[in-house]
GROMACS .gro file of C-alpha atoms in nm:
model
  395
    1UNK     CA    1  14.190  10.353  14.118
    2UNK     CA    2  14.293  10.599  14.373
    3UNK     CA    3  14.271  10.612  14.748
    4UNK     CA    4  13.998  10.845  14.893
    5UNK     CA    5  14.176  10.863  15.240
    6UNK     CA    6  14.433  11.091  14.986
    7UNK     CA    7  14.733  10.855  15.040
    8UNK     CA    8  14.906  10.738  14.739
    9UNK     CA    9  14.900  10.379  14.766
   10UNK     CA   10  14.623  10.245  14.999
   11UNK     CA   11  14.752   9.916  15.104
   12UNK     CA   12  14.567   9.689  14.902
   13UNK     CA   13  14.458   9.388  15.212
   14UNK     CA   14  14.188   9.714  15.286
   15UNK     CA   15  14.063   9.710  14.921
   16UNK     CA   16  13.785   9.447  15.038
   17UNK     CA   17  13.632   9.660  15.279
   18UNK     CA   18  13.682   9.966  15.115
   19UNK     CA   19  13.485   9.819  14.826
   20UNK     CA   20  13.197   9.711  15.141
   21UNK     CA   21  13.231  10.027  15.182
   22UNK     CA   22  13.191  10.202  14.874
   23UNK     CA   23  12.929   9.972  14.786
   24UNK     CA   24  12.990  10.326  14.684
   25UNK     CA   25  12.813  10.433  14.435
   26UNK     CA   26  12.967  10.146  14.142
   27UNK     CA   27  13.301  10.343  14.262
   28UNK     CA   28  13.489  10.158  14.456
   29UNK     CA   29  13.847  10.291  14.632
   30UNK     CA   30  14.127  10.104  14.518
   31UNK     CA   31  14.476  10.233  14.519
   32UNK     CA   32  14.643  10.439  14.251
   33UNK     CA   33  14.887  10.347  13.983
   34UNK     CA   34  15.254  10.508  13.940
   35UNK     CA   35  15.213  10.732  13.637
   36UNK     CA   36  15.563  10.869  13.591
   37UNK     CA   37  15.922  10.724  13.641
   38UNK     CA   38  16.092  10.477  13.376
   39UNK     CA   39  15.888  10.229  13.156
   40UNK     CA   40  15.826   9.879  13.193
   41UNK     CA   41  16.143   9.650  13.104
   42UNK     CA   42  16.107   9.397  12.841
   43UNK     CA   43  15.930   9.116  12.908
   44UNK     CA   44  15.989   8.729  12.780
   45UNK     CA   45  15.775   8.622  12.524
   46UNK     CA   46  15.433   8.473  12.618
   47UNK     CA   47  15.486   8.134  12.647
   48UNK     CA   48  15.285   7.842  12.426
   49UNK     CA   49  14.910   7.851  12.498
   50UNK     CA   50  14.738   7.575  12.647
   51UNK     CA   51  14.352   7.664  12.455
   52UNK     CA   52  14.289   7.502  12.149
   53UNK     CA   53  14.243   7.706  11.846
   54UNK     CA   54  13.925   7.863  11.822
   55UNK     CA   55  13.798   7.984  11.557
   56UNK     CA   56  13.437   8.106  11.592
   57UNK     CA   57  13.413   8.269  11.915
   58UNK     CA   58  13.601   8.620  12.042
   59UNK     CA   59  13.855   8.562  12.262
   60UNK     CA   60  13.864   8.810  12.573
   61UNK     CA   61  14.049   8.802  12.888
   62UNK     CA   62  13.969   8.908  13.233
   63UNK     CA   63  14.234   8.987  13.463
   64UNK     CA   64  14.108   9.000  13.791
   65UNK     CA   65  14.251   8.877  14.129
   66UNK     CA   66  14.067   8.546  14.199
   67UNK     CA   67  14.303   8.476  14.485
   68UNK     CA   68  14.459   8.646  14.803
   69UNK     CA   69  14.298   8.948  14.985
   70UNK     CA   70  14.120   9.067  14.715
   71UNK     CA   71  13.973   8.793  14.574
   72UNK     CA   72  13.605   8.874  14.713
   73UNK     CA   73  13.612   9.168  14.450
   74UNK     CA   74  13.747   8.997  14.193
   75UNK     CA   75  13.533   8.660  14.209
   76UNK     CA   76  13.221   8.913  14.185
   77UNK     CA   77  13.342   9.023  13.870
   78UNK     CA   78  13.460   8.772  13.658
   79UNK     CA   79  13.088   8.611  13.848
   80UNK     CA   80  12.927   8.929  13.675
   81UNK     CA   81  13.113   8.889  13.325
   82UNK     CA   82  12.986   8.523  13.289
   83UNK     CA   83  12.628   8.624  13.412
   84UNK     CA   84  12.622   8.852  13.136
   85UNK     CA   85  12.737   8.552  12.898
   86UNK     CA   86  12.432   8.347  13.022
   87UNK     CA   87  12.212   8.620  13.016
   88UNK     CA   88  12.273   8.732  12.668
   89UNK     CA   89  12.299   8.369  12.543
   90UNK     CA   90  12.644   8.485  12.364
   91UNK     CA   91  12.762   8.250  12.078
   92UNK     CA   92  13.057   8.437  11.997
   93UNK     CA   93  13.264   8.514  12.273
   94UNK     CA   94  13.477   8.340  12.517
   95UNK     CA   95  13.600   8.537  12.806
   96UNK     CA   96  13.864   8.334  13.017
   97UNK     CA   97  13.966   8.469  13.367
   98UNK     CA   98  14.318   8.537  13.468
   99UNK     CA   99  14.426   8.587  13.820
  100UNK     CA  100  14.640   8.871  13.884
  101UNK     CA  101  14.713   8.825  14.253
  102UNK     CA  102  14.963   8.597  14.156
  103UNK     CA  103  15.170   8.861  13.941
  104UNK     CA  104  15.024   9.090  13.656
  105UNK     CA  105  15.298   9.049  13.388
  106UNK     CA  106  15.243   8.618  13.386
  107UNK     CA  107  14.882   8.668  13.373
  108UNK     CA  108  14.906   8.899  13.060
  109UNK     CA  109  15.182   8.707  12.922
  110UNK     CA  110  14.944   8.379  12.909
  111UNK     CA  111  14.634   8.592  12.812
  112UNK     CA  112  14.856   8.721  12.486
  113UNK     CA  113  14.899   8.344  12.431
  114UNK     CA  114  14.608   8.212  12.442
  115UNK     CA  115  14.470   8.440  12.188
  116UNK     CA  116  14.276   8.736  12.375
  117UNK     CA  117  14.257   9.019  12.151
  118UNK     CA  118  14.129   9.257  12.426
  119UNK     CA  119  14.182   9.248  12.810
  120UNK     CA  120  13.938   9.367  13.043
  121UNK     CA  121  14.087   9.485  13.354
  122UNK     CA  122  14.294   9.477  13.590
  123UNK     CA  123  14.107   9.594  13.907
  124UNK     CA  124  14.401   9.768  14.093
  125UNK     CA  125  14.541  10.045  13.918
  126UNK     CA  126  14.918   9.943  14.065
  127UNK     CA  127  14.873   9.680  13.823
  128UNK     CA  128  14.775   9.893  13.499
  129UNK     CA  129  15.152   9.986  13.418
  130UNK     CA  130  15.243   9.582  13.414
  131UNK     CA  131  14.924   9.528  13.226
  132UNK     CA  132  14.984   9.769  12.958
  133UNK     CA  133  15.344   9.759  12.916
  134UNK     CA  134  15.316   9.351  12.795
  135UNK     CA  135  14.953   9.388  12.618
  136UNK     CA  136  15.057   9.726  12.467
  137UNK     CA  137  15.395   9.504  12.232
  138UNK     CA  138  15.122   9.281  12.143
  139UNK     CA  139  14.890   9.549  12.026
  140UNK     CA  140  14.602   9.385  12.259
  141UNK     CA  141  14.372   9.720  12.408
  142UNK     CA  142  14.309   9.766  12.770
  143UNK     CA  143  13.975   9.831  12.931
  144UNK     CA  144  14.049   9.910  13.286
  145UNK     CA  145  13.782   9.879  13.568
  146UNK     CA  146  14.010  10.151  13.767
  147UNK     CA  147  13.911  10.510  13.808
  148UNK     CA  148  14.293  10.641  13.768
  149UNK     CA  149  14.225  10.925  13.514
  150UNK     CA  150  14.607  10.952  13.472
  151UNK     CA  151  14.636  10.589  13.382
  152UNK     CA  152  14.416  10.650  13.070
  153UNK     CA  153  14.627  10.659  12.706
  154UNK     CA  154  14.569  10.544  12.385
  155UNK     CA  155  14.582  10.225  12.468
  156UNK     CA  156  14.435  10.179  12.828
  157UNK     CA  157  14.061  10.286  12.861
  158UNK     CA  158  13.908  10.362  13.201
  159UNK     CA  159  13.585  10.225  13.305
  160UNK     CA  160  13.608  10.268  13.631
  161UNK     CA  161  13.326  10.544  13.814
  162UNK     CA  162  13.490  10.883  13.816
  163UNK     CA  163  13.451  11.116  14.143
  164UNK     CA  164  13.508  11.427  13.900
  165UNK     CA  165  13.159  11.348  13.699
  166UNK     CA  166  12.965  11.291  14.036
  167UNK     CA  167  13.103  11.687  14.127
  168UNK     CA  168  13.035  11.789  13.819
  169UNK     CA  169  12.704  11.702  13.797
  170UNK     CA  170  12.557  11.807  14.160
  171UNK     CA  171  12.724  12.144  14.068
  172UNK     CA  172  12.522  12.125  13.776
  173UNK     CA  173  12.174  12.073  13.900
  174UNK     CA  174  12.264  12.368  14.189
  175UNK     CA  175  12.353  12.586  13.993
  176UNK     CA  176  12.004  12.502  13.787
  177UNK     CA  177  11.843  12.543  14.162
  178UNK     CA  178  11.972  12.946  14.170
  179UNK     CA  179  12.257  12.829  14.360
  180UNK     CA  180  12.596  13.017  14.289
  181UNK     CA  181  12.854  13.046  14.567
  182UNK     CA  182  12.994  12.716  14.698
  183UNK     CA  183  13.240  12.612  14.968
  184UNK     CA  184  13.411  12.276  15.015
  185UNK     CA  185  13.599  12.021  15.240
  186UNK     CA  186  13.812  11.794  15.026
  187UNK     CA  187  14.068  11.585  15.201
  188UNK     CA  188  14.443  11.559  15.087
  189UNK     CA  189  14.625  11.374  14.865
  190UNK     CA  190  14.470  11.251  14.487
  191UNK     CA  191  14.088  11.238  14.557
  192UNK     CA  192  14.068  11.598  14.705
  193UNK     CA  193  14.278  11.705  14.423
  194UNK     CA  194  14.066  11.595  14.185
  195UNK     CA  195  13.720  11.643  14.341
  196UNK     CA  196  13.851  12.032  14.417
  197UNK     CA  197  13.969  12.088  14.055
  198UNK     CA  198  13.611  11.944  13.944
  199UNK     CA  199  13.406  12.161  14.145
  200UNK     CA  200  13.634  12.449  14.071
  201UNK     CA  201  13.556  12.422  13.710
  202UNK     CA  202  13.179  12.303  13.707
  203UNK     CA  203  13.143  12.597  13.955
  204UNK     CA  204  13.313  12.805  13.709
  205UNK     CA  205  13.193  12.723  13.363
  206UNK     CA  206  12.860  12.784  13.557
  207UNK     CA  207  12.886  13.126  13.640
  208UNK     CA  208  12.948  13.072  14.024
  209UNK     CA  209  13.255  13.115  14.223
  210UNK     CA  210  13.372  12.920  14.533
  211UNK     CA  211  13.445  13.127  14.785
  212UNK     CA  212  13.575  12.913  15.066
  213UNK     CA  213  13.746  12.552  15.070
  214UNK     CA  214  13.996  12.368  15.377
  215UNK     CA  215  14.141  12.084  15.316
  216UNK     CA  216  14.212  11.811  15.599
  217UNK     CA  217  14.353  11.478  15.701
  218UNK     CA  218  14.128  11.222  15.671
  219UNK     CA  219  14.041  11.168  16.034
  220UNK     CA  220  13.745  11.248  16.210
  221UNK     CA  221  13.901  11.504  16.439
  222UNK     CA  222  14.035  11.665  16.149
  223UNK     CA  223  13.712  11.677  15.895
  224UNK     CA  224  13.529  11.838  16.230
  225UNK     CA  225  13.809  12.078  16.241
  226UNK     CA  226  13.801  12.171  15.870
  227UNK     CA  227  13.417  12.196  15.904
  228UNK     CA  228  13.451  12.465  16.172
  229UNK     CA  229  13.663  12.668  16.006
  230UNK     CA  230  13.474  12.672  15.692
  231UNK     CA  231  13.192  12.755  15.897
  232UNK     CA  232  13.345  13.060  16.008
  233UNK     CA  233  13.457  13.181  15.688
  234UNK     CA  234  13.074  13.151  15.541
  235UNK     CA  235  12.942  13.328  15.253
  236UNK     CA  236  12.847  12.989  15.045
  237UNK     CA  237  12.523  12.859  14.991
  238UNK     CA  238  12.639  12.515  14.951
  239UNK     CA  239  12.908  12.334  15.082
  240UNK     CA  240  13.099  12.015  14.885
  241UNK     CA  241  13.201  11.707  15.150
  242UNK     CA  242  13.398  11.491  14.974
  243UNK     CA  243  13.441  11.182  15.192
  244UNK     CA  244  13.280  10.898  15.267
  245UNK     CA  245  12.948  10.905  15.475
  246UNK     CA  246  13.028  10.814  15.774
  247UNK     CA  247  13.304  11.092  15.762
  248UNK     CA  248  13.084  11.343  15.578
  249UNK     CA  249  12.847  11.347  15.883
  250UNK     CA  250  13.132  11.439  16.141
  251UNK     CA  251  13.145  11.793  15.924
  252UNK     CA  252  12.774  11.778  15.827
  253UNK     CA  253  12.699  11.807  16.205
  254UNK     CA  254  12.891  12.167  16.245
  255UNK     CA  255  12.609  12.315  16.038
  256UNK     CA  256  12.281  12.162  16.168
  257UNK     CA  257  12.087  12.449  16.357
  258UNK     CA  258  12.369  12.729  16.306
  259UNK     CA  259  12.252  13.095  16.259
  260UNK     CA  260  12.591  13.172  16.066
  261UNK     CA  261  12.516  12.974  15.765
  262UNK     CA  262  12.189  12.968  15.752
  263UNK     CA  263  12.027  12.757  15.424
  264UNK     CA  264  12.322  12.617  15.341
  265UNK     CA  265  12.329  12.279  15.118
  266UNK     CA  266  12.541  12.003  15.144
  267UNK     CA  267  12.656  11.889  14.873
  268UNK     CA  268  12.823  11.483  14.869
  269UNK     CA  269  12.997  11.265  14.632
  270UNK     CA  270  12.931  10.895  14.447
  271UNK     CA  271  13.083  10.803  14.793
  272UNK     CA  272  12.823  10.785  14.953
  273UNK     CA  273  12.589  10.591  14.754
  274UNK     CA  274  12.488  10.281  14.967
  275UNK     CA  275  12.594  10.403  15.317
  276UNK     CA  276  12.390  10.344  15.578
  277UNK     CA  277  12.568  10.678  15.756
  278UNK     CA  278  12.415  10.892  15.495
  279UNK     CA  279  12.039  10.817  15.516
  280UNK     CA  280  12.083  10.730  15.906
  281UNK     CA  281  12.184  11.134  15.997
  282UNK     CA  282  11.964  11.406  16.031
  283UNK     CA  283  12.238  11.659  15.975
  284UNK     CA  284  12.268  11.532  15.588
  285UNK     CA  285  11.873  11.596  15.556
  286UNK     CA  286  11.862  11.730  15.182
  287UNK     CA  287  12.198  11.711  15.117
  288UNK     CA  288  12.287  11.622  14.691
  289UNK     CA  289  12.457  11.392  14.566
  290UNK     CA  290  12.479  11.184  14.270
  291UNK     CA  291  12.597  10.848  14.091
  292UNK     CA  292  12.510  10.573  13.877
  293UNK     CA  293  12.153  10.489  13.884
  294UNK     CA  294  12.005  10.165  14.103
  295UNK     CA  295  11.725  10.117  13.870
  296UNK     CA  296  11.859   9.805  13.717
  297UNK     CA  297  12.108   9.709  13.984
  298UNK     CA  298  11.782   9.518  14.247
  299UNK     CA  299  11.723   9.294  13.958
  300UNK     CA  300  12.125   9.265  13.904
  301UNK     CA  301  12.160   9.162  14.265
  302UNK     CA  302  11.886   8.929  14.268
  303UNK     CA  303  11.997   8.721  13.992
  304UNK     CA  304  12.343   8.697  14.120
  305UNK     CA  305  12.225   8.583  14.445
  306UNK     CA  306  12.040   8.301  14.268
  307UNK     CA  307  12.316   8.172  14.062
  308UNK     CA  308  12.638   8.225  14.247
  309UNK     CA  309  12.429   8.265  14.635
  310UNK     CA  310  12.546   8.564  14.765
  311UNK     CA  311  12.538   8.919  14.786
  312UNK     CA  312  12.725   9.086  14.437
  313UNK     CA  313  12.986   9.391  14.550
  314UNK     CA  314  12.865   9.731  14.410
  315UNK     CA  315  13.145   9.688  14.159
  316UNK     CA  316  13.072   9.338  13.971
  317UNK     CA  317  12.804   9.560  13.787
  318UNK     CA  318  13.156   9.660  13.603
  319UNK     CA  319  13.211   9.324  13.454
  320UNK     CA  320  12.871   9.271  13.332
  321UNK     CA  321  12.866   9.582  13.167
  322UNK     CA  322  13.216   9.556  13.040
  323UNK     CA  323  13.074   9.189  12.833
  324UNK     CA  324  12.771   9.389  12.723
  325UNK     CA  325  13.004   9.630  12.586
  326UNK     CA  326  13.216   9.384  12.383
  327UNK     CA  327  12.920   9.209  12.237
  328UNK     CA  328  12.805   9.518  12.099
  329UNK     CA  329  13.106   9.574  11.961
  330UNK     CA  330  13.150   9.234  11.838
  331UNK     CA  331  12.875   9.314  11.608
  332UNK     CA  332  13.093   9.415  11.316
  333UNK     CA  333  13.433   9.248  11.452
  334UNK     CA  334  13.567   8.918  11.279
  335UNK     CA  335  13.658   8.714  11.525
  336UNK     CA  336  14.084   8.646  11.556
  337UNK     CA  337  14.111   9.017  11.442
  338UNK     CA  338  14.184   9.276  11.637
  339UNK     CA  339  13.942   9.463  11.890
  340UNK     CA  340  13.816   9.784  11.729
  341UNK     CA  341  13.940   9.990  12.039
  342UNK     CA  342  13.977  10.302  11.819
  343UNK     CA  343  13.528  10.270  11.764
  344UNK     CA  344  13.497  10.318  12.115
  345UNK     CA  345  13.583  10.670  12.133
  346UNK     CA  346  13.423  10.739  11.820
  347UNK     CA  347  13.146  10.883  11.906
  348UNK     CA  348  13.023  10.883  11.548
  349UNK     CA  349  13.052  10.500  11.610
  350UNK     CA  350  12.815  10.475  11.900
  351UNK     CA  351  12.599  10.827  11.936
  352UNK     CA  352  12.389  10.668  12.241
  353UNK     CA  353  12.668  10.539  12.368
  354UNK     CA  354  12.671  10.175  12.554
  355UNK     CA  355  12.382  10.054  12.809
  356UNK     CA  356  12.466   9.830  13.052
  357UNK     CA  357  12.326   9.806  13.492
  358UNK     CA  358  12.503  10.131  13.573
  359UNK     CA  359  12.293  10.292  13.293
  360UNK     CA  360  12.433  10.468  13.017
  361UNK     CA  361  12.796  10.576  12.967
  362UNK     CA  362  13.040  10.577  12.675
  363UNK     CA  363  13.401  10.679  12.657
  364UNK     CA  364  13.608  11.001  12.547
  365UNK     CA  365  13.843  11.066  12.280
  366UNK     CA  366  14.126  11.074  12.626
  367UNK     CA  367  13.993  10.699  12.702
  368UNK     CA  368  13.802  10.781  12.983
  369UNK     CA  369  13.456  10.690  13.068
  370UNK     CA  370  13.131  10.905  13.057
  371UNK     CA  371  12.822  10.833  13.225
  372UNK     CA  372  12.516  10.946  13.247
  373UNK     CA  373  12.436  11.009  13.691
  374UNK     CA  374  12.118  11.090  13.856
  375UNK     CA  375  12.094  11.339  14.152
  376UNK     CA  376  11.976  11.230  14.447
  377UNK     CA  377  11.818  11.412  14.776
  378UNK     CA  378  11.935  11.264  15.132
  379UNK     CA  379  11.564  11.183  15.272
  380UNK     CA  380  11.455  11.054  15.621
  381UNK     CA  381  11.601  10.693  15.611
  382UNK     CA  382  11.578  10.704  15.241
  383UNK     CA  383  11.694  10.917  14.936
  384UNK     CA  384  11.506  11.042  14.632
  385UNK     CA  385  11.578  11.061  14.290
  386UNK     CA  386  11.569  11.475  14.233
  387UNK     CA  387  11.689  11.452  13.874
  388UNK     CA  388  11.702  11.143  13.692
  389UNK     CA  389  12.005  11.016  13.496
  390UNK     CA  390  11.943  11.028  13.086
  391UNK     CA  391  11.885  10.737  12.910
  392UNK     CA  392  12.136  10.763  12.639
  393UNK     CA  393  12.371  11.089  12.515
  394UNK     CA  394  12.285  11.285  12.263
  395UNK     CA  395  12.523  11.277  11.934
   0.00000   0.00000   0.00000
């Protein structure tokens, strides 16, 4: 995944409270992966597995940091994955957890040994080139819970919540509101790259235009800067904050009670799903955003609590649905064959798609994840649902 703040590597001991953070919205900010520059040198081969031979059951590996600074995040995953297991009563599959903290390319290498024919993860997108480069000589897919789009290939899926969809579809339901100039505030560096390039063209392919957008560090002084001279330029009747809550209502506040943009809308991102910040303002009154639907996530949290006693991060919901996505594949895969990675994109293969806490989602033909969001209304203390998420995609 990819740093919000727009740096290019966030250092990865803040990846813990960034995911606290981004309780986010089942996105969670986690630092981007090098896509260019030379590939991956050789690497031994995987050394003798310790597992006995089995048989009966799909083998699946989870590579996850269970260790170090990150471990929190990790723990709640590979805690989700087997919840799933237990939940669904699964027979036929046997996911064993790697750590990653210790070094990628060892954890792969032993994964390869023991017989995984599919690898979900890693978590940080630093580690997807490592990852790859050793599962990719053994033919073994990738199912990455990172939201680097530019880490997706035909071998490496992304599963990971994408900011671009969340843009895409609050641009969507304003434009269905009559709404049809828009402004923005998008910091710098990789998020506000993407997030601009997806409102430009959901704003486009919807007969609008976008008439004013300033970028800015990510700092408060410099969001409240941005926000003024946005202001000033005017002529949109919504305006795009793409930042975290907490940051979003440092620029929100330049346009409570102003006479030179009057009626405008603000417009958020799956950022700030779970912040406090967000329903605590009264300058984000009414203000759209939208992301993965809670509806099954209360009951989610509550059995977690009672099995592993505590509190789930946003994100675990990612290995749960990531098992509930293999078993349905599983369906017509012989186990020690290979994964059918090539059915996932198909979407021939799986019309609804997949249905797991987050709702529904289902991946493209570029490896990258589609889900259905709802569009939510900042409230008093609380937010609505304005337009609910659909249930399953059409063929």
């Amino acid at each position: 995944m990819f740093d919000a703040s727009g740096n290019r590597r966030l250092n990865r001991r803040n990846l813990l409270a960034a995911a606290a953070m981004a309780v986010l919205a089942g996105c969670t900010v986690v630092p981007k992966a090098p896509v260019s520059g030379p590939a991956p040198a050789p690497t031994p081969a995987p050394s003798q597995s310790d597992i006995p031979v089995d048989t009966e059951r799909h083998r699946v590996a989870l590579l996850v940091p269970v260790t170090g600074v990150n471990a929190g995040v990790g723990q709640a995953i590979a805690n989700a994955a087997n919840m799933a297991l237990l939940d669904t009563s699964a027979k036929n599959l046997r996911v064993t957890t790697y750590d990653t903290s210790a070094g990628a390319a060892e954890a792969t290498r032993k994964a390869i040994a023991d017989g995984n024919q599919l690898i979900l993860g890693p978590l940080l997108s630093d580690d997807i080139p490592t990852v790859s480069g050793v599962a990719r000589a053994a033919k073994i897919p990738v199912i990455s819970f990172s939201n680097d789009e530019q880490a997706a290939s035909r071998d490496v899926l992304i599963m990971g919540n994408l900011p671009g969809q969340s843009v895409t579809r609050t641009v969507q339901y304003a434009r269905a509101q009559g709404i049809s100039t828009f402004g923005a505030l998008v910091p710098r560096g990789d998020y506000g790259d993407r997030t601009s390039a997806a409102l430009l063209a959901a704003v486009r392919s919807g007969g609008g235009s976008v008439v004013a957008l300033e970028p800015y560090e990510r700092s408060a002084a410099s969001i409240a800067s941005a926000a003024q001279r946005v202001k000033a330029k005017g002529g949109f009747e919504a305006l795009l904050i793409a930042d975290s809550g907490s940051l979003s209502v440092r620029a929100a506040t330049a346009f409570k009670g102003t006479s030179k943009t009057p009626g405008v809308r603000l417009l958020g991102t799956e950022l700030w799903s779970g912040e406090r910040d967000v329903n605590a303002s009264a300058a984000l009154a009414g203000a759209w955003y939208s992301t993965v639907s809670d509806q099954r996530f209360a009951q989610f949290s509550k059995s977690y609590r009672a099995r592993f006693g505590g509190q789930p991060f946003r994100i675990a919901t990612l290995g749960y649905d990531a098992v509930l996505l293999t078993l349905r594949v599983a369906r017509d895969w012989k186990p020690g064959t290979r994964f059918p990675a090539d059915t996932l994109r198909d979407t021939k293969a799986f019309p609804g798609g997949f249905l797991g806490v987050d709702g529904a989602f289902r991946f493209t033909k570029g490896g990258l994840i589609e889900r259905a969001l709802e569009v939510r209304e900042v409230g008093a203390g609380a937010t609505k649902v304005v337009s609910p998420a659909p249930v399953k995609f059409g063929e």
